[in-house]
Amino acid sequence: MAKLIVQNGRQRGVEFPIQHQTIVGRGDTSDAPLLDPSVSRRHALLTYADRICRISDLGSANGTFVNGRQVSSPTELHDGDIVCIGSIHAIYRDPEANAPIADGRSVGRIGAAEVFQRDLMLASRIQRRFMPRSAPALPGYSFAWEYRPALAVGGDFYDFLDLGAGLVGVAVGDVSGKGISAALYAAKLMSDLRHQAVGRTDPAEILARTNDVLSADDYEGMFATAALIVLDSYSGRLSLSSAGRPLPLVRDHRGCTTTLGRIGDGPLGLDPTLVFGLSEYVMEPDEAVIVYTDGLVEATNNRQELYGVRRLTEAVRLSDGTISGIVDSVLNDLQLFAGEQNINDDLTVVGFRRSLPNGESGLRR
């Protein structure tokens, strides 16, 4: 009998047999219930007849994909195909598929799925190499970060831009959607951002020019949110511009934690007329700044409660104050909050701290 075998999340290893018609979804009436918030209540329909299985998307919020391609019409499945339903990955298996049919041919297609999976893993390694693997060499400052895509590749990104004369740009962003398309858009955005930052130090101008480039082409409605902070390592002065990002947090030496800047302007890639605002702040010694994507604060537990900014702020406050300690405190608290619940969105946290004299040195995660 044909079946779907779940490959990730809380139901990893669960097998769902495919009947003549099988509804896949989060609802109680689904024939193959997937307990994940990224799955719609009636997400996809599987039909099986004459040893042929087809999958159709039922207007789901996060889409259905077969071997990385979005399902827009009934799509035939072959043994070994990778099926993505929201954030859930499953393998389609059909023992009948490899049996010879009337003319002696075999309809087994395992090879294509294996090639796709190998290419996906390679894309994951390439994407990680595209982002910084070491901290900026700034005396008196330390850095830490964590990047976790929900799938093999993701739409979150971070970057450190050497702007010269002791100035460093810290960029964190999030592309709409997940998976391969989001990763490709993020790679283009990072390339454009680096190009527009050459010879410039105003984060509002850099974001505006990047937005002009992205808005000039149609990328199927894709867009990105981003925050760009320019740090003057000599004075500790920060210049911040935001394109729809959550506000960064600042933690002082006592643990008091507040937001930095003002509510961000619109996202990148949709409106070429956008003008981005600018906020400034001077870091004191022993202060730290945390920038993050919404995959962190929108993570849920098994009661579908959001992690939220309030709990994030408390985790930052209760840390030991070192930049590695702050990031670890946030990630440990998130794990405690989520429990066994799968994190269904890309997640990025980047932090930097101005040290006291003879304080901690730069850190690479």
GROMACS .gro file of C-alpha atoms in nm:
model
  365
    1MET     CA    1   0.000   0.000   0.000
    2ALA     CA    2   0.120   0.352  -0.082
    3LYS     CA    3   0.202   0.574   0.216
    4LEU     CA    4   0.354   0.900   0.336
    5ILE     CA    5   0.630   0.873   0.598
    6VAL     CA    6   0.690   1.188   0.806
    7GLN     CA    7   1.059   1.287   0.826
    8ASN     CA    8   1.063   1.574   1.080
    9GLY     CA    9   0.877   1.731   1.369
   10ARG     CA   10   0.699   1.557   1.656
   11GLN     CA   11   0.548   1.295   1.423
   12ARG     CA   12   0.877   1.188   1.266
   13GLY     CA   13   0.850   0.826   1.154
   14VAL     CA   14   0.468   0.822   1.150
   15GLU     CA   15   0.326   0.651   0.841
   16PHE     CA   16  -0.004   0.748   0.680
   17PRO     CA   17  -0.155   0.494   0.435
   18ILE     CA   18  -0.300   0.646   0.119
   19GLN     CA   19  -0.648   0.533   0.026
   20HIS     CA   20  -0.851   0.615  -0.285
   21GLN     CA   21  -0.885   0.972  -0.151
   22THR     CA   22  -0.682   1.097   0.145
   23ILE     CA   23  -0.712   1.446   0.296
   24VAL     CA   24  -0.393   1.574   0.461
   25GLY     CA   25  -0.432   1.857   0.712
   26ARG     CA   26  -0.435   1.978   1.069
   27GLY     CA   27  -0.809   1.936   1.121
   28ASP     CA   28  -0.972   1.653   1.315
   29THR     CA   29  -1.150   1.534   1.000
   30SER     CA   30  -0.824   1.482   0.807
   31ASP     CA   31  -0.735   1.129   0.700
   32ALA     CA   32  -0.367   1.209   0.759
   33PRO     CA   33  -0.358   1.458   1.050
   34LEU     CA   34  -0.031   1.653   1.078
   35LEU     CA   35   0.007   1.822   1.417
   36ASP     CA   36   0.193   2.131   1.308
   37PRO     CA   37   0.073   2.495   1.293
   38SER     CA   38   0.227   2.547   0.948
   39VAL     CA   39  -0.021   2.292   0.808
   40SER     CA   40  -0.367   2.416   0.708
   41ARG     CA   41  -0.677   2.236   0.835
   42ARG     CA   42  -0.746   2.099   0.487
   43HIS     CA   43  -0.405   2.129   0.326
   44ALA     CA   44  -0.374   1.874   0.045
   45LEU     CA   45  -0.560   1.592  -0.128
   46LEU     CA   46  -0.401   1.262  -0.231
   47THR     CA   47  -0.580   1.044  -0.484
   48TYR     CA   48  -0.477   0.688  -0.575
   49ALA     CA   49  -0.610   0.491  -0.869
   50ASP     CA   50  -0.462   0.244  -1.120
   51ARG     CA   51  -0.128   0.248  -0.930
   52ILE     CA   52  -0.097   0.625  -0.984
   53CYS     CA   53  -0.098   0.871  -0.693
   54ARG     CA   54  -0.157   1.241  -0.744
   55ILE     CA   55  -0.138   1.526  -0.492
   56SER     CA   56  -0.332   1.854  -0.508
   57ASP     CA   57  -0.304   2.160  -0.286
   58LEU     CA   58  -0.634   2.268  -0.130
   59GLY     CA   59  -0.558   2.639  -0.113
   60SER     CA   60  -0.327   2.603   0.189
   61ALA     CA   61  -0.158   2.902   0.350
   62ASN     CA   62   0.199   2.770   0.321
   63GLY     CA   63   0.178   2.561   0.006
   64THR     CA   64   0.253   2.204  -0.095
   65PHE     CA   65   0.581   2.109  -0.265
   66VAL     CA   66   0.709   1.798  -0.442
   67ASN     CA   67   1.087   1.771  -0.476
   68GLY     CA   68   1.111   2.147  -0.418
   69ARG     CA   69   0.850   2.248  -0.676
   70GLN     CA   70   0.526   2.405  -0.563
   71VAL     CA   71   0.211   2.214  -0.648
   72SER     CA   72  -0.026   2.434  -0.850
   73SER     CA   73  -0.220   2.152  -1.022
   74PRO     CA   74  -0.264   1.777  -0.957
   75THR     CA   75   0.090   1.635  -0.955
   76GLU     CA   76   0.182   1.269  -0.996
   77LEU     CA   77   0.394   1.121  -0.719
   78HIS     CA   78   0.663   0.858  -0.765
   79ASP     CA   79   0.825   0.628  -0.513
   80GLY     CA   80   1.086   0.823  -0.315
   81ASP     CA   81   0.952   1.172  -0.387
   82ILE     CA   82   0.998   1.435  -0.114
   83VAL     CA   83   0.666   1.599  -0.024
   84CYS     CA   84   0.666   1.921   0.182
   85ILE     CA   85   0.336   2.017   0.347
   86GLY     CA   86   0.394   2.345   0.527
   87SER     CA   87   0.707   2.280   0.732
   88ILE     CA   88   0.654   1.905   0.742
   89HIS     CA   89   0.869   1.684   0.515
   90ALA     CA   90   0.749   1.340   0.414
   91ILE     CA   91   0.866   1.067   0.175
   92TYR     CA   92   0.617   0.904  -0.058
   93ARG     CA   93   0.655   0.526  -0.072
   94ASP     CA   94   0.467   0.285  -0.297
   95PRO     CA   95   0.579  -0.082  -0.305
   96GLU     CA   96   0.371  -0.131  -0.619
   97ALA     CA   97   0.562   0.139  -0.804
   98ASN     CA   98   0.862  -0.082  -0.881
   99ALA     CA   99   0.655  -0.377  -1.003
  100PRO     CA  100   0.671  -0.425  -1.382
  101ILE     CA  101   0.362  -0.305  -1.571
  102ALA     CA  102   0.208  -0.447  -1.887
  103ASP     CA  103   0.491  -0.353  -2.125
  104GLY     CA  104   0.766  -0.456  -1.884
  105ARG     CA  105   0.868  -0.103  -1.781
  106SER     CA  106   0.924   0.005  -1.421
  107VAL     CA  107   0.784   0.326  -1.284
  108GLY     CA  108   1.032   0.356  -0.995
  109ARG     CA  109   1.173   0.708  -0.977
  110ILE     CA  110   1.383   0.700  -0.657
  111GLY     CA  111   1.689   0.846  -0.825
  112ALA     CA  112   1.541   1.190  -0.894
  113ALA     CA  113   1.435   1.236  -0.531
  114GLU     CA  114   1.778   1.130  -0.405
  115VAL     CA  115   1.947   1.380  -0.637
  116PHE     CA  116   1.711   1.652  -0.516
  117GLN     CA  117   1.786   1.572  -0.151
  118ARG     CA  118   2.161   1.578  -0.217
  119ASP     CA  119   2.134   1.913  -0.396
  120LEU     CA  120   1.929   2.052  -0.107
  121MET     CA  121   2.200   1.959   0.142
  122LEU     CA  122   2.463   2.116  -0.083
  123ALA     CA  123   2.253   2.435  -0.107
  124SER     CA  124   2.237   2.444   0.273
  125ARG     CA  125   2.616   2.431   0.303
  126ILE     CA  126   2.662   2.698   0.034
  127GLN     CA  127   2.411   2.930   0.199
  128ARG     CA  128   2.587   2.908   0.535
  129ARG     CA  129   2.921   2.986   0.370
  130PHE     CA  130   2.767   3.292   0.208
  131MET     CA  131   2.708   3.440   0.553
  132PRO     CA  132   2.990   3.544   0.788
  133ARG     CA  133   3.167   3.270   0.979
  134SER     CA  134   3.383   3.499   1.195
  135ALA     CA  135   3.320   3.813   1.397
  136PRO     CA  136   3.446   4.159   1.297
  137ALA     CA  137   3.789   4.229   1.445
  138LEU     CA  138   3.695   4.526   1.662
  139PRO     CA  139   3.900   4.583   1.978
  140GLY     CA  140   3.669   4.632   2.274
  141TYR     CA  141   3.368   4.458   2.116
  142SER     CA  142   3.245   4.099   2.118
  143PHE     CA  143   2.991   3.929   1.892
  144ALA     CA  144   2.773   3.618   1.904
  145TRP     CA  145   2.500   3.487   1.679
  146GLU     CA  146   2.275   3.194   1.597
  147TYR     CA  147   2.116   3.109   1.261
  148ARG     CA  148   1.858   2.829   1.235
  149PRO     CA  149   1.662   2.778   0.911
  150ALA     CA  150   1.329   2.596   0.949
  151LEU     CA  151   1.406   2.388   0.640
  152ALA     CA  152   1.739   2.286   0.486
  153VAL     CA  153   1.776   2.639   0.348
  154GLY     CA  154   1.599   2.951   0.468
  155GLY     CA  155   1.515   3.314   0.411
  156ASP     CA  156   1.680   3.468   0.718
  157PHE     CA  157   2.019   3.634   0.677
  158TYR     CA  158   2.279   3.826   0.872
  159ASP     CA  159   2.594   4.009   0.765
  160PHE     CA  160   2.881   4.219   0.896
  161LEU     CA  161   2.984   4.500   0.658
  162ASP     CA  162   3.330   4.657   0.684
  163LEU     CA  163   3.261   5.025   0.610
  164GLY     CA  164   3.612   5.146   0.691
  165ALA     CA  165   3.746   5.390   0.952
  166GLY     CA  166   3.633   5.171   1.242
  167LEU     CA  167   3.273   5.152   1.115
  168VAL     CA  168   3.092   4.818   1.086
  169GLY     CA  169   2.743   4.752   0.955
  170VAL     CA  170   2.540   4.481   1.129
  171ALA     CA  171   2.254   4.361   0.907
  172VAL     CA  172   1.979   4.116   1.003
  173GLY     CA  173   1.680   4.033   0.787
  174ASP     CA  174   1.401   3.797   0.693
  175VAL     CA  175   1.265   3.719   0.346
  176SER     CA  176   0.898   3.638   0.300
  177GLY     CA  177   0.839   3.263   0.280
  178LYS     CA  178   1.076   2.976   0.347
  179GLY     CA  179   1.281   2.722   0.156
  180ILE     CA  180   1.467   2.748  -0.173
  181SER     CA  181   1.293   3.055  -0.318
  182ALA     CA  182   1.345   3.252   0.004
  183ALA     CA  183   1.712   3.146   0.019
  184LEU     CA  184   1.774   3.264  -0.339
  185TYR     CA  185   1.607   3.599  -0.270
  186ALA     CA  186   1.809   3.638   0.052
  187ALA     CA  187   2.132   3.570  -0.141
  188LYS     CA  188   2.045   3.841  -0.394
  189LEU     CA  189   1.951   4.085  -0.118
  190MET     CA  190   2.280   4.031   0.064
  191SER     CA  191   2.472   4.085  -0.259
  192ASP     CA  192   2.281   4.407  -0.331
  193LEU     CA  193   2.324   4.527   0.027
  194ARG     CA  194   2.701   4.474   0.017
  195HIS     CA  195   2.725   4.655  -0.316
  196GLN     CA  196   2.520   4.954  -0.199
  197ALA     CA  197   2.723   4.979   0.124
  198VAL     CA  198   3.050   5.045  -0.062
  199GLY     CA  199   3.158   5.404   0.010
  200ARG     CA  200   2.851   5.476   0.227
  201THR     CA  201   2.797   5.488   0.603
  202ASP     CA  202   2.434   5.605   0.637
  203PRO     CA  203   2.216   5.296   0.701
  204ALA     CA  204   1.899   5.474   0.580
  205GLU     CA  205   2.065   5.554   0.248
  206ILE     CA  206   2.203   5.200   0.211
  207LEU     CA  207   1.860   5.047   0.273
  208ALA     CA  208   1.692   5.295   0.037
  209ARG     CA  209   1.932   5.214  -0.246
  210THR     CA  210   1.894   4.841  -0.184
  211ASN     CA  211   1.517   4.884  -0.191
  212ASP     CA  212   1.540   5.067  -0.525
  213VAL     CA  213   1.726   4.773  -0.679
  214LEU     CA  214   1.490   4.508  -0.540
  215SER     CA  215   1.175   4.704  -0.630
  216ALA     CA  216   1.286   4.745  -0.991
  217ASP     CA  217   1.211   4.379  -1.071
  218ASP     CA  218   0.911   4.156  -1.005
  219TYR     CA  219   1.003   3.864  -0.779
  220GLU     CA  220   0.654   3.710  -0.762
  221GLY     CA  221   0.556   3.944  -0.477
  222MET     CA  222   0.849   3.849  -0.254
  223PHE     CA  223   0.986   4.105  -0.010
  224ALA     CA  224   1.217   4.126   0.289
  225THR     CA  225   1.237   4.301   0.622
  226ALA     CA  226   1.577   4.413   0.749
  227ALA     CA  227   1.756   4.614   1.015
  228LEU     CA  228   2.091   4.778   0.951
  229ILE     CA  229   2.299   4.915   1.236
  230VAL     CA  230   2.621   5.108   1.169
  231LEU     CA  231   2.854   5.086   1.468
  232ASP     CA  232   3.130   5.341   1.521
  233SER     CA  233   3.372   5.130   1.723
  234TYR     CA  234   3.568   5.432   1.847
  235SER     CA  235   3.279   5.628   1.999
  236GLY     CA  236   3.024   5.351   2.050
  237ARG     CA  237   2.770   5.548   1.846
  238LEU     CA  238   2.504   5.344   1.669
  239SER     CA  239   2.303   5.457   1.367
  240LEU     CA  240   2.000   5.238   1.302
  241SER     CA  241   1.759   5.213   1.012
  242SER     CA  242   1.481   4.956   0.990
  243ALA     CA  243   1.271   4.815   0.707
  244GLY     CA  244   0.986   4.651   0.895
  245ARG     CA  245   1.202   4.468   1.150
  246PRO     CA  246   1.128   4.415   1.522
  247LEU     CA  247   1.314   4.673   1.732
  248PRO     CA  248   1.656   4.563   1.864
  249LEU     CA  249   1.708   4.531   2.239
  250VAL     CA  250   1.973   4.710   2.449
  251ARG     CA  251   2.090   4.562   2.781
  252ASP     CA  252   2.290   4.777   3.022
  253HIS     CA  253   2.535   4.661   3.292
  254ARG     CA  254   2.254   4.627   3.550
  255GLY     CA  255   2.046   4.402   3.324
  256CYS     CA  256   1.792   4.670   3.241
  257THR     CA  257   1.668   4.592   2.889
  258THR     CA  258   1.488   4.832   2.655
  259THR     CA  259   1.412   4.863   2.282
  260LEU     CA  260   1.630   5.065   2.049
  261GLY     CA  261   1.505   5.299   1.777
  262ARG     CA  262   1.153   5.348   1.648
  263ILE     CA  263   0.897   5.133   1.469
  264GLY     CA  264   1.047   5.043   1.134
  265ASP     CA  265   0.935   5.160   0.791
  266GLY     CA  266   0.798   4.929   0.521
  267PRO     CA  267   0.976   4.619   0.386
  268LEU     CA  268   1.228   4.606   0.104
  269GLY     CA  269   1.132   4.513  -0.249
  270LEU     CA  270   0.775   4.641  -0.282
  271ASP     CA  271   0.767   5.021  -0.291
  272PRO     CA  272   1.056   5.214  -0.455
  273THR     CA  273   0.933   5.545  -0.303
  274LEU     CA  274   0.998   5.441   0.058
  275VAL     CA  275   1.214   5.670   0.272
  276PHE     CA  276   1.378   5.506   0.573
  277GLY     CA  277   1.416   5.682   0.906
  278LEU     CA  278   1.727   5.699   1.122
  279SER     CA  279   1.777   5.652   1.497
  280GLU     CA  280   2.096   5.702   1.696
  281TYR     CA  281   2.225   5.572   2.026
  282VAL     CA  282   2.561   5.573   2.207
  283MET     CA  283   2.663   5.243   2.368
  284GLU     CA  284   2.822   5.266   2.709
  285PRO     CA  285   3.082   5.011   2.817
  286ASP     CA  286   2.923   4.683   2.930
  287GLU     CA  287   2.612   4.739   2.717
  288ALA     CA  288   2.488   4.486   2.460
  289VAL     CA  289   2.258   4.505   2.158
  290ILE     CA  290   2.046   4.213   2.038
  291VAL     CA  291   1.894   4.201   1.688
  292TYR     CA  292   1.660   3.919   1.591
  293THR     CA  293   1.409   3.799   1.333
  294ASP     CA  294   1.042   3.736   1.404
  295GLY     CA  295   1.092   3.360   1.391
  296LEU     CA  296   1.217   3.399   1.750
  297VAL     CA  297   0.928   3.593   1.905
  298GLU     CA  298   0.664   3.413   1.695
  299ALA     CA  299   0.776   3.064   1.799
  300THR     CA  300   0.496   2.872   1.970
  301ASN     CA  301   0.461   2.601   2.233
  302ASN     CA  302   0.217   2.308   2.229
  303ARG     CA  303  -0.058   2.541   2.357
  304GLN     CA  304  -0.002   2.765   2.053
  305GLU     CA  305   0.121   3.051   2.275
  306LEU     CA  306   0.375   3.293   2.125
  307TYR     CA  307   0.721   3.324   2.280
  308GLY     CA  308   0.689   3.701   2.247
  309VAL     CA  309   0.900   4.010   2.310
  310ARG     CA  310   0.825   4.017   2.684
  311ARG     CA  311   0.973   3.672   2.747
  312LEU     CA  312   1.267   3.748   2.516
  313THR     CA  313   1.339   4.068   2.711
  314GLU     CA  314   1.333   3.875   3.039
  315ALA     CA  315   1.574   3.611   2.905
  316VAL     CA  316   1.814   3.887   2.801
  317ARG     CA  317   1.783   4.054   3.142
  318LEU     CA  318   1.848   3.733   3.336
  319SER     CA  319   2.162   3.642   3.139
  320ASP     CA  320   2.515   3.679   3.277
  321GLY     CA  321   2.568   3.991   3.061
  322THR     CA  322   2.839   3.849   2.832
  323ILE     CA  323   2.734   3.844   2.469
  324SER     CA  324   2.767   3.466   2.444
  325GLY     CA  325   2.575   3.434   2.771
  326ILE     CA  326   2.294   3.656   2.641
  327VAL     CA  327   2.249   3.457   2.319
  328ASP     CA  328   2.268   3.126   2.506
  329SER     CA  329   2.016   3.250   2.764
  330VAL     CA  330   1.769   3.336   2.487
  331LEU     CA  331   1.812   3.005   2.304
  332ASN     CA  332   1.789   2.797   2.623
  333ASP     CA  333   1.477   2.982   2.733
  334LEU     CA  334   1.321   2.937   2.388
  335GLN     CA  335   1.387   2.562   2.408
  336LEU     CA  336   1.234   2.549   2.755
  337PHE     CA  337   0.928   2.737   2.627
  338ALA     CA  338   0.877   2.537   2.307
  339GLY     CA  339   0.944   2.193   2.457
  340GLU     CA  340   0.893   1.930   2.188
  341GLN     CA  341   0.713   2.174   1.959
  342ASN     CA  342   0.889   2.211   1.626
  343ILE     CA  343   1.013   2.566   1.543
  344ASN     CA  344   0.843   2.633   1.211
  345ASP     CA  345   1.009   2.954   1.099
  346ASP     CA  346   1.364   3.060   1.025
  347LEU     CA  347   1.530   3.206   1.334
  348THR     CA  348   1.827   3.441   1.365
  349VAL     CA  349   1.975   3.620   1.668
  350VAL     CA  350   2.279   3.850   1.643
  351GLY     CA  351   2.431   4.031   1.939
  352PHE     CA  352   2.729   4.253   2.008
  353ARG     CA  353   2.865   4.404   2.329
  354ARG     CA  354   3.092   4.695   2.412
  355SER     CA  355   3.338   4.562   2.666
  356LEU     CA  356   3.488   4.716   2.971
  357PRO     CA  357   3.864   4.776   2.956
  358ASN     CA  358   4.037   4.436   2.951
  359GLY     CA  359   3.692   4.279   2.901
  360GLU     CA  360   3.585   3.982   2.694
  361SER     CA  361   3.728   3.939   2.347
  362GLY     CA  362   3.545   3.871   2.022
  363LEU     CA  363   3.357   3.541   1.999
  364ARG     CA  364   3.265   3.327   1.702
  365ARG     CA  365   2.971   3.086   1.718
   0.00000   0.00000   0.00000
